Amino acid sequence: VSNGNLLAILNRHYQDLTCLCFTDDSSHFLSGAKDCLALVWNLYSVLQTEPSQIPDPRHVWSRHSLPITDLCCGFGGPLARAATASLDQTAKLWEVSSGELLLSVLFDVGIMSVTLDLSEYHMFCGGMDGSIFQVDLCAWPVQRDRTFQTERENGKLFKGHRNQVTCLSVSTDGSLLLSGSHDETVRLWDIQSKQCLKTMNHKGPVTNAFIVLAPANMFNPDGKPSVPLPKFSKHLHGTESSDEQGNEGVTLRLGLHQQVRGAALNYLEKAERMYAQMHSTREKNLMGDQEHLTLQVSELEEEVSTLRKINKNLFDFS
């Protein structure tokens, strides 16, 4: 992202890709496609492979029988669990580390979207007909293959959308569910009561919506991106600009905002200069330049009082 260079091209799916997501620690990423496959990739091995070779995915999940529509990754980095949704009317839960299938739930409609809550206690699945299903992952008895029977599990159904549910997102406290649909609305639900709290209308089908933690400067009118991003290059090799640069690693420049502007000294540099002066004063003949010495002494006294104030503030605070 920092220089726009293309690092790898992965050609392992046989049909159009439908979804991509990273694990929370960015060590792996998952891809799902219309070829019914979900692949787990190790980011490090993808970046280390020779450009002439096509890297192999860590796992190939081929248990779906129709195109995969959505996938979602839980917490835990390489130990996380991932959920996949498919038009074959199932949602499946997998373990990223071993590649094992943990759970398969069969519904009576094709599943278009899937998400997990933060505690991974529930899995939410959005259907073709506008229904949203809540699957309890800790329900007893534990079965690897389950069927979600709508008549019997009426209390685990969100009803309101009139067309396919394209996206789902759960709030960090696990109390609210956000859903977007081709019926041109976004709805906010209370998970406990299954009631729709708010409906937001759009002028076309909603393809994506998610709840995000507000960044610190979101409401700051002066907040602007500090680093303009370059255009992403389209080719892996052969363009003149990339030949000139050679195969450089990704470079990150941190702490730019802390650099000193102009000649203004920051506090540490000022303290260092004072400290050097104090040492040099000892070495000089004290009978020398009396005025210069008086000036230095007053500066040092001022510094001592500042330090006392800082010390007192620290003491009061602690």
mmCIF file of C-alpha atoms in Angstrom:
data_model
loop_
_atom_site.group_PDB
_atom_site.id
_atom_site.type_symbol
_atom_site.label_atom_id
_atom_site.label_comp_id
_atom_site.label_asym_id
_atom_site.label_seq_id
_atom_site.Cartn_x
_atom_site.Cartn_y
_atom_site.Cartn_z
ATOM 1 C CA VAL A 1 0.000 0.000 0.000
ATOM 2 C CA SER A 2 2.847 2.428 0.825
ATOM 3 C CA ASN A 3 4.433 2.350 -2.656
ATOM 4 C CA GLY A 4 1.709 0.802 -4.845
ATOM 5 C CA ASN A 5 3.899 -2.115 -5.981
ATOM 6 C CA LEU A 6 2.177 -5.357 -6.950
ATOM 7 C CA LEU A 7 3.648 -8.143 -4.789
ATOM 8 C CA ALA A 8 1.867 -11.319 -5.928
ATOM 9 C CA ILE A 9 -0.873 -12.662 -8.192
ATOM 10 C CA LEU A 10 -2.659 -15.803 -7.035
ATOM 11 C CA ASN A 11 -4.331 -17.949 -9.708
ATOM 12 C CA ARG A 12 -5.844 -20.897 -7.887
ATOM 13 C CA HIS A 13 -9.591 -20.387 -8.247
ATOM 14 C CA TYR A 14 -11.348 -21.651 -11.375
ATOM 15 C CA GLN A 15 -14.174 -19.078 -11.427
ATOM 16 C CA ASP A 16 -14.958 -15.555 -10.232
ATOM 17 C CA LEU A 17 -13.931 -14.628 -6.693
ATOM 18 C CA THR A 18 -16.784 -13.531 -4.440
ATOM 19 C CA CYS A 19 -15.150 -12.736 -1.085
ATOM 20 C CA LEU A 20 -11.819 -12.141 0.703
ATOM 21 C CA CYS A 21 -10.886 -11.534 4.327
ATOM 22 C CA PHE A 22 -7.819 -11.438 6.600
ATOM 23 C CA THR A 23 -7.433 -13.141 9.964
ATOM 24 C CA ASP A 24 -7.313 -10.557 12.768
ATOM 25 C CA ASP A 25 -3.491 -10.771 13.037
ATOM 26 C CA SER A 26 -3.016 -10.563 9.214
ATOM 27 C CA SER A 27 -0.988 -13.799 9.162
ATOM 28 C CA HIS A 28 -3.466 -15.554 6.848
ATOM 29 C CA PHE A 29 -6.205 -14.565 4.437
ATOM 30 C CA LEU A 30 -9.146 -16.488 3.024
ATOM 31 C CA SER A 31 -10.698 -16.394 -0.434
ATOM 32 C CA GLY A 32 -14.042 -17.767 -1.619
ATOM 33 C CA ALA A 33 -15.285 -18.131 -5.203
ATOM 34 C CA LYS A 34 -18.013 -19.369 -7.505
ATOM 35 C CA ASP A 35 -16.039 -22.597 -8.026
ATOM 36 C CA CYS A 36 -17.368 -23.736 -4.568
ATOM 37 C CA LEU A 37 -13.834 -23.569 -3.074
ATOM 38 C CA ALA A 38 -12.611 -21.596 -0.074
ATOM 39 C CA LEU A 39 -8.820 -21.290 0.175
ATOM 40 C CA VAL A 40 -6.681 -20.363 3.192
ATOM 41 C CA TRP A 41 -3.437 -18.555 2.325
ATOM 42 C CA ASN A 42 -0.418 -17.940 4.539
ATOM 43 C CA LEU A 43 0.569 -14.320 3.834
ATOM 44 C CA TYR A 44 4.271 -14.899 4.570
ATOM 45 C CA SER A 45 4.591 -17.835 2.158
ATOM 46 C CA VAL A 46 2.689 -15.917 -0.553
ATOM 47 C CA LEU A 47 5.173 -13.004 -0.311
ATOM 48 C CA GLN A 48 8.285 -15.229 -0.107
ATOM 49 C CA THR A 49 7.569 -17.383 -3.161
ATOM 50 C CA GLU A 50 9.635 -16.830 -6.324
ATOM 51 C CA PRO A 51 7.696 -14.689 -8.846
ATOM 52 C CA SER A 52 7.742 -17.526 -11.409
ATOM 53 C CA GLN A 53 5.985 -19.958 -9.026
ATOM 54 C CA ILE A 54 2.335 -19.945 -8.019
ATOM 55 C CA PRO A 55 2.192 -20.394 -4.230
ATOM 56 C CA ASP A 56 0.038 -23.163 -2.755
ATOM 57 C CA PRO A 57 -2.761 -22.370 -0.312
ATOM 58 C CA ARG A 58 -2.451 -23.776 3.207
ATOM 59 C CA HIS A 59 -5.928 -25.385 3.030
ATOM 60 C CA VAL A 60 -8.447 -26.048 0.272
ATOM 61 C CA TRP A 61 -12.001 -26.342 1.594
ATOM 62 C CA SER A 62 -14.133 -28.116 -1.004
ATOM 63 C CA ARG A 63 -17.173 -29.286 0.971
ATOM 64 C CA HIS A 64 -19.614 -26.794 -0.590
ATOM 65 C CA SER A 65 -21.510 -27.920 -3.677
ATOM 66 C CA LEU A 66 -22.566 -24.486 -5.047
ATOM 67 C CA PRO A 67 -20.841 -21.035 -5.246
ATOM 68 C CA ILE A 68 -19.572 -19.526 -2.007
ATOM 69 C CA THR A 69 -21.246 -16.166 -1.361
ATOM 70 C CA ASP A 70 -19.572 -14.886 1.815
ATOM 71 C CA LEU A 71 -16.980 -15.706 4.453
ATOM 72 C CA CYS A 72 -16.101 -14.359 7.855
ATOM 73 C CA CYS A 73 -13.093 -14.917 10.127
ATOM 74 C CA GLY A 74 -13.228 -14.897 13.925
ATOM 75 C CA PHE A 75 -10.550 -13.982 16.462
ATOM 76 C CA GLY A 76 -7.339 -15.807 17.279
ATOM 77 C CA GLY A 77 -5.048 -15.284 14.282
ATOM 78 C CA PRO A 78 -3.962 -18.674 12.877
ATOM 79 C CA LEU A 79 -6.061 -20.405 15.581
ATOM 80 C CA ALA A 80 -9.261 -18.635 14.509
ATOM 81 C CA ARG A 81 -12.467 -20.166 13.243
ATOM 82 C CA ALA A 82 -13.918 -19.135 9.892
ATOM 83 C CA ALA A 83 -17.493 -19.327 8.603
ATOM 84 C CA THR A 84 -18.462 -19.773 4.943
ATOM 85 C CA ALA A 85 -21.890 -19.278 3.334
ATOM 86 C CA SER A 86 -23.057 -20.800 0.072
ATOM 87 C CA LEU A 87 -25.951 -21.058 -2.368
ATOM 88 C CA ASP A 88 -26.084 -24.783 -1.502
ATOM 89 C CA GLN A 89 -28.242 -23.693 1.509
ATOM 90 C CA THR A 90 -25.499 -24.373 4.057
ATOM 91 C CA ALA A 91 -23.218 -22.342 6.298
ATOM 92 C CA LYS A 92 -20.090 -24.094 7.513
ATOM 93 C CA LEU A 93 -17.687 -23.381 10.368
ATOM 94 C CA TRP A 94 -13.997 -24.304 9.950
ATOM 95 C CA GLU A 95 -10.796 -24.275 11.998
ATOM 96 C CA VAL A 96 -8.077 -22.255 10.223
ATOM 97 C CA SER A 97 -5.103 -24.006 11.880
ATOM 98 C CA SER A 98 -6.051 -27.614 11.058
ATOM 99 C CA GLY A 99 -8.466 -27.018 8.175
ATOM 100 C CA GLU A 100 -11.071 -29.210 9.925
ATOM 101 C CA LEU A 101 -14.808 -28.773 9.325
ATOM 102 C CA LEU A 102 -16.362 -28.095 12.747
ATOM 103 C CA LEU A 103 -20.020 -27.537 11.865
ATOM 104 C CA SER A 104 -22.369 -27.590 8.881
ATOM 105 C CA VAL A 105 -25.863 -26.097 9.167
ATOM 106 C CA LEU A 106 -28.479 -26.764 6.484
ATOM 107 C CA PHE A 107 -31.205 -24.153 5.821
ATOM 108 C CA ASP A 108 -34.217 -24.115 3.507
ATOM 109 C CA VAL A 109 -32.877 -21.174 1.415
ATOM 110 C CA GLY A 110 -29.535 -20.259 -0.185
ATOM 111 C CA ILE A 111 -27.292 -18.301 2.205
ATOM 112 C CA MET A 112 -25.923 -14.964 0.921
ATOM 113 C CA SER A 113 -24.055 -13.619 3.979
ATOM 114 C CA VAL A 114 -22.586 -14.827 7.258
ATOM 115 C CA THR A 115 -20.981 -13.271 10.349
ATOM 116 C CA LEU A 116 -19.972 -14.236 13.898
ATOM 117 C CA ASP A 117 -20.469 -12.185 17.038
ATOM 118 C CA LEU A 118 -17.345 -11.147 18.975
ATOM 119 C CA SER A 119 -17.607 -13.930 21.559
ATOM 120 C CA GLU A 120 -18.327 -16.443 18.739
ATOM 121 C CA TYR A 121 -21.374 -17.642 20.616
ATOM 122 C CA HIS A 122 -23.712 -17.109 17.652
ATOM 123 C CA MET A 123 -23.422 -17.306 13.869
ATOM 124 C CA PHE A 124 -25.797 -15.088 11.840
ATOM 125 C CA CYS A 125 -26.758 -16.132 8.306
ATOM 126 C CA GLY A 126 -28.637 -14.000 5.761
ATOM 127 C CA GLY A 127 -30.875 -15.835 3.306
ATOM 128 C CA MET A 128 -31.995 -15.336 -0.299
ATOM 129 C CA ASP A 129 -35.576 -14.646 0.839
ATOM 130 C CA GLY A 130 -34.651 -11.850 3.314
ATOM 131 C CA SER A 131 -34.636 -14.016 6.460
ATOM 132 C CA ILE A 132 -31.755 -13.760 8.924
ATOM 133 C CA PHE A 133 -31.050 -16.900 10.983
ATOM 134 C CA GLN A 134 -29.290 -17.050 14.356
ATOM 135 C CA VAL A 135 -27.351 -20.288 14.969
ATOM 136 C CA ASP A 136 -26.200 -21.035 18.530
ATOM 137 C CA LEU A 137 -22.656 -22.422 18.332
ATOM 138 C CA CYS A 138 -22.687 -23.596 21.954
ATOM 139 C CA ALA A 139 -26.019 -25.461 21.749
ATOM 140 C CA TRP A 140 -26.209 -28.946 23.256
ATOM 141 C CA PRO A 141 -25.946 -31.701 22.038
ATOM 142 C CA VAL A 142 -22.970 -30.929 19.817
ATOM 143 C CA GLN A 143 -23.579 -32.124 16.250
ATOM 144 C CA ARG A 144 -21.318 -31.633 13.256
ATOM 145 C CA ASP A 145 -24.293 -31.640 10.843
ATOM 146 C CA ARG A 146 -27.362 -29.681 11.842
ATOM 147 C CA THR A 147 -30.591 -28.673 10.122
ATOM 148 C CA PHE A 148 -32.101 -25.286 10.959
ATOM 149 C CA GLN A 149 -35.847 -25.953 11.145
ATOM 150 C CA THR A 150 -37.572 -22.595 10.761
ATOM 151 C CA GLU A 151 -40.902 -23.707 12.317
ATOM 152 C CA ARG A 152 -39.274 -25.009 15.483
ATOM 153 C CA GLU A 153 -36.679 -22.217 15.875
ATOM 154 C CA ASN A 154 -38.982 -19.225 15.462
ATOM 155 C CA GLY A 155 -37.218 -17.299 18.248
ATOM 156 C CA LYS A 156 -33.948 -17.313 16.251
ATOM 157 C CA LEU A 157 -35.246 -15.582 13.143
ATOM 158 C CA PHE A 158 -35.065 -11.900 12.130
ATOM 159 C CA LYS A 159 -37.946 -11.071 9.769
ATOM 160 C CA GLY A 160 -38.262 -7.784 7.876
ATOM 161 C CA HIS A 161 -36.183 -7.746 4.666
ATOM 162 C CA ARG A 162 -38.108 -8.458 1.449
ATOM 163 C CA ASN A 163 -35.114 -9.499 -0.671
ATOM 164 C CA GLN A 164 -31.757 -11.235 -0.271
ATOM 165 C CA VAL A 165 -29.580 -10.177 2.685
ATOM 166 C CA THR A 166 -26.169 -9.228 1.278
ATOM 167 C CA CYS A 167 -24.226 -8.253 4.420
ATOM 168 C CA LEU A 168 -24.288 -8.667 8.190
ATOM 169 C CA SER A 169 -22.293 -7.050 11.006
ATOM 170 C CA VAL A 170 -22.501 -7.379 14.810
ATOM 171 C CA SER A 171 -21.624 -4.560 17.246
ATOM 172 C CA THR A 172 -18.645 -5.103 19.569
ATOM 173 C CA ASP A 173 -20.883 -5.524 22.648
ATOM 174 C CA GLY A 174 -22.891 -8.223 20.848
ATOM 175 C CA SER A 175 -26.238 -6.458 21.310
ATOM 176 C CA LEU A 176 -26.925 -5.061 17.814
ATOM 177 C CA LEU A 177 -26.991 -6.611 14.344
ATOM 178 C CA LEU A 178 -26.700 -4.549 11.145
ATOM 179 C CA SER A 179 -28.022 -6.009 7.881
ATOM 180 C CA GLY A 180 -28.111 -4.744 4.285
ATOM 181 C CA SER A 181 -30.326 -6.117 1.534
ATOM 182 C CA HIS A 182 -31.296 -5.893 -2.132
ATOM 183 C CA ASP A 183 -34.627 -4.458 -0.931
ATOM 184 C CA GLU A 184 -32.694 -1.133 -0.779
ATOM 185 C CA THR A 185 -32.687 -0.897 3.037
ATOM 186 C CA VAL A 186 -30.200 -1.243 5.883
ATOM 187 C CA ARG A 187 -31.721 -2.431 9.156
ATOM 188 C CA LEU A 188 -30.456 -2.323 12.735
ATOM 189 C CA TRP A 189 -31.752 -5.113 14.981
ATOM 190 C CA ASP A 190 -31.749 -5.784 18.712
ATOM 191 C CA ILE A 191 -30.339 -9.320 18.916
ATOM 192 C CA GLN A 192 -32.007 -10.244 22.213
ATOM 193 C CA SER A 193 -35.579 -9.365 21.173
ATOM 194 C CA LYS A 194 -35.160 -9.772 17.357
ATOM 195 C CA GLN A 195 -36.884 -6.383 16.932
ATOM 196 C CA CYS A 196 -35.914 -3.990 14.141
ATOM 197 C CA LEU A 197 -34.778 -0.735 15.810
ATOM 198 C CA LYS A 198 -34.079 1.354 12.727
ATOM 199 C CA THR A 199 -34.504 1.159 8.951
ATOM 200 C CA MET A 200 -32.351 3.276 6.605
ATOM 201 C CA ASN A 201 -33.564 3.536 3.000
ATOM 202 C CA HIS A 202 -31.208 3.732 0.010
ATOM 203 C CA LYS A 203 -31.757 4.376 -3.701
ATOM 204 C CA GLY A 204 -30.488 1.009 -4.871
ATOM 205 C CA PRO A 205 -29.572 -2.482 -3.675
ATOM 206 C CA VAL A 206 -27.248 -2.408 -0.632
ATOM 207 C CA THR A 207 -24.134 -4.506 -1.320
ATOM 208 C CA ASN A 208 -22.081 -3.852 1.823
ATOM 209 C CA ALA A 209 -22.555 -2.363 5.291
ATOM 210 C CA PHE A 210 -20.658 -2.893 8.522
ATOM 211 C CA ILE A 211 -20.302 -1.484 12.027
ATOM 212 C CA VAL A 212 -16.879 0.072 12.621
ATOM 213 C CA LEU A 213 -15.197 1.605 15.697
ATOM 214 C CA ALA A 214 -15.032 5.361 15.107
ATOM 215 C CA PRO A 215 -11.448 6.585 14.505
ATOM 216 C CA ALA A 216 -10.199 9.208 16.963
ATOM 217 C CA ASN A 217 -10.294 12.142 14.510
ATOM 218 C CA MET A 218 -13.593 11.203 12.821
ATOM 219 C CA PHE A 219 -15.344 14.375 14.021
ATOM 220 C CA ASN A 220 -12.306 16.624 13.693
ATOM 221 C CA PRO A 221 -12.934 18.974 10.712
ATOM 222 C CA ASP A 222 -9.157 19.434 10.179
ATOM 223 C CA GLY A 223 -8.476 15.694 10.093
ATOM 224 C CA LYS A 224 -6.955 14.800 6.724
ATOM 225 C CA PRO A 225 -4.972 11.744 5.577
ATOM 226 C CA SER A 226 -1.320 12.487 6.309
ATOM 227 C CA VAL A 227 0.136 10.192 3.624
ATOM 228 C CA PRO A 228 -1.221 10.367 0.066
ATOM 229 C CA LEU A 229 -1.308 6.831 -1.384
ATOM 230 C CA PRO A 230 0.258 6.133 -4.780
ATOM 231 C CA LYS A 231 -1.654 4.421 -7.576
ATOM 232 C CA PHE A 232 -1.464 0.645 -7.425
ATOM 233 C CA SER A 233 0.623 -0.848 -10.231
ATOM 234 C CA LYS A 234 -1.189 -3.293 -12.541
ATOM 235 C CA HIS A 235 1.745 -5.537 -13.433
ATOM 236 C CA LEU A 236 4.075 -7.717 -11.422
ATOM 237 C CA HIS A 237 7.125 -7.083 -13.682
ATOM 238 C CA GLY A 238 8.143 -5.281 -16.842
ATOM 239 C CA THR A 239 7.156 -1.691 -16.093
ATOM 240 C CA GLU A 240 10.045 0.797 -16.246
ATOM 241 C CA SER A 241 9.441 2.328 -12.841
ATOM 242 C CA SER A 242 9.597 -1.014 -11.022
ATOM 243 C CA ASP A 243 12.815 -1.987 -12.880
ATOM 244 C CA GLU A 244 14.539 1.173 -11.695
ATOM 245 C CA GLN A 245 13.603 0.642 -8.069
ATOM 246 C CA GLY A 246 14.574 -3.030 -8.047
ATOM 247 C CA ASN A 247 12.927 -5.451 -5.660
ATOM 248 C CA GLU A 248 12.789 -3.233 -2.597
ATOM 249 C CA GLY A 249 11.111 -4.332 0.613
ATOM 250 C CA VAL A 250 8.120 -2.495 1.945
ATOM 251 C CA THR A 251 9.294 0.577 3.845
ATOM 252 C CA LEU A 252 7.253 2.249 6.560
ATOM 253 C CA ARG A 253 7.964 5.743 7.828
ATOM 254 C CA LEU A 254 6.720 6.144 11.363
ATOM 255 C CA GLY A 255 6.678 9.164 13.648
ATOM 256 C CA LEU A 256 6.703 11.805 10.884
ATOM 257 C CA HIS A 257 4.351 13.952 12.948
ATOM 258 C CA GLN A 258 6.930 14.028 15.759
ATOM 259 C CA GLN A 259 9.717 15.540 13.654
ATOM 260 C CA VAL A 260 10.839 19.032 14.652
ATOM 261 C CA ARG A 261 9.492 21.818 12.437
ATOM 262 C CA GLY A 262 12.137 24.474 11.574
ATOM 263 C CA ALA A 263 14.542 25.531 14.293
ATOM 264 C CA ALA A 264 12.173 25.077 17.249
ATOM 265 C CA LEU A 265 13.930 22.774 19.714
ATOM 266 C CA ASN A 266 11.872 20.144 21.446
ATOM 267 C CA TYR A 267 12.019 19.688 25.206
ATOM 268 C CA LEU A 268 14.620 16.901 25.264
ATOM 269 C CA GLU A 269 17.048 18.780 23.028
ATOM 270 C CA LYS A 270 16.698 21.893 25.204
ATOM 271 C CA ALA A 271 17.363 19.827 28.350
ATOM 272 C CA GLU A 272 20.425 18.282 26.729
ATOM 273 C CA ARG A 273 21.816 21.715 25.818
ATOM 274 C CA MET A 274 21.298 22.931 29.413
ATOM 275 C CA TYR A 275 23.017 19.834 30.773
ATOM 276 C CA ALA A 276 26.012 20.412 28.478
ATOM 277 C CA GLN A 277 26.173 24.064 29.594
ATOM 278 C CA MET A 278 26.145 23.039 33.234
ATOM 279 C CA HIS A 279 29.134 20.744 32.712
ATOM 280 C CA SER A 280 31.066 23.317 30.707
ATOM 281 C CA THR A 281 30.431 25.956 33.400
ATOM 282 C CA ARG A 282 32.159 23.800 35.987
ATOM 283 C CA GLU A 283 35.222 23.473 33.824
ATOM 284 C CA LYS A 284 35.542 27.180 33.052
ATOM 285 C CA ASN A 285 37.359 29.659 35.248
ATOM 286 C CA LEU A 286 34.508 31.019 37.387
ATOM 287 C CA MET A 287 36.192 34.452 37.503
ATOM 288 C CA GLY A 288 35.762 34.752 33.718
ATOM 289 C CA ASP A 289 32.786 36.266 31.942
ATOM 290 C CA GLN A 290 30.590 37.158 34.945
ATOM 291 C CA GLU A 291 27.571 38.414 32.953
ATOM 292 C CA HIS A 292 27.480 35.304 30.769
ATOM 293 C CA LEU A 293 27.678 33.155 33.882
ATOM 294 C CA THR A 294 24.786 35.031 35.581
ATOM 295 C CA LEU A 295 22.643 34.508 32.475
ATOM 296 C CA GLN A 296 23.397 30.796 32.455
ATOM 297 C CA VAL A 297 22.649 30.490 36.174
ATOM 298 C CA SER A 298 19.235 32.169 35.747
ATOM 299 C CA GLU A 299 18.456 29.845 32.829
ATOM 300 C CA LEU A 300 19.423 26.821 34.898
ATOM 301 C CA GLU A 301 17.356 28.056 37.882
ATOM 302 C CA GLU A 302 14.374 28.421 35.548
ATOM 303 C CA GLU A 303 14.958 24.870 34.333
ATOM 304 C CA VAL A 304 15.125 23.579 37.929
ATOM 305 C CA SER A 305 11.782 25.224 38.772
ATOM 306 C CA THR A 306 10.217 23.717 35.607
ATOM 307 C CA LEU A 307 11.487 20.284 36.591
ATOM 308 C CA ARG A 308 10.151 20.752 40.133
ATOM 309 C CA LYS A 309 6.749 21.635 38.684
ATOM 310 C CA ILE A 310 6.806 18.546 36.430
ATOM 311 C CA ASN A 311 7.847 16.411 39.401
ATOM 312 C CA LYS A 312 5.019 17.803 41.540
ATOM 313 C CA ASN A 313 2.481 17.196 38.762
ATOM 314 C CA LEU A 314 3.689 13.612 38.400
ATOM 315 C CA PHE A 315 3.489 13.135 42.170
ATOM 316 C CA ASP A 316 -0.045 14.590 42.345
ATOM 317 C CA PHE A 317 -1.173 12.458 39.427
ATOM 318 C CA SER A 318 0.219 9.207 40.829
#
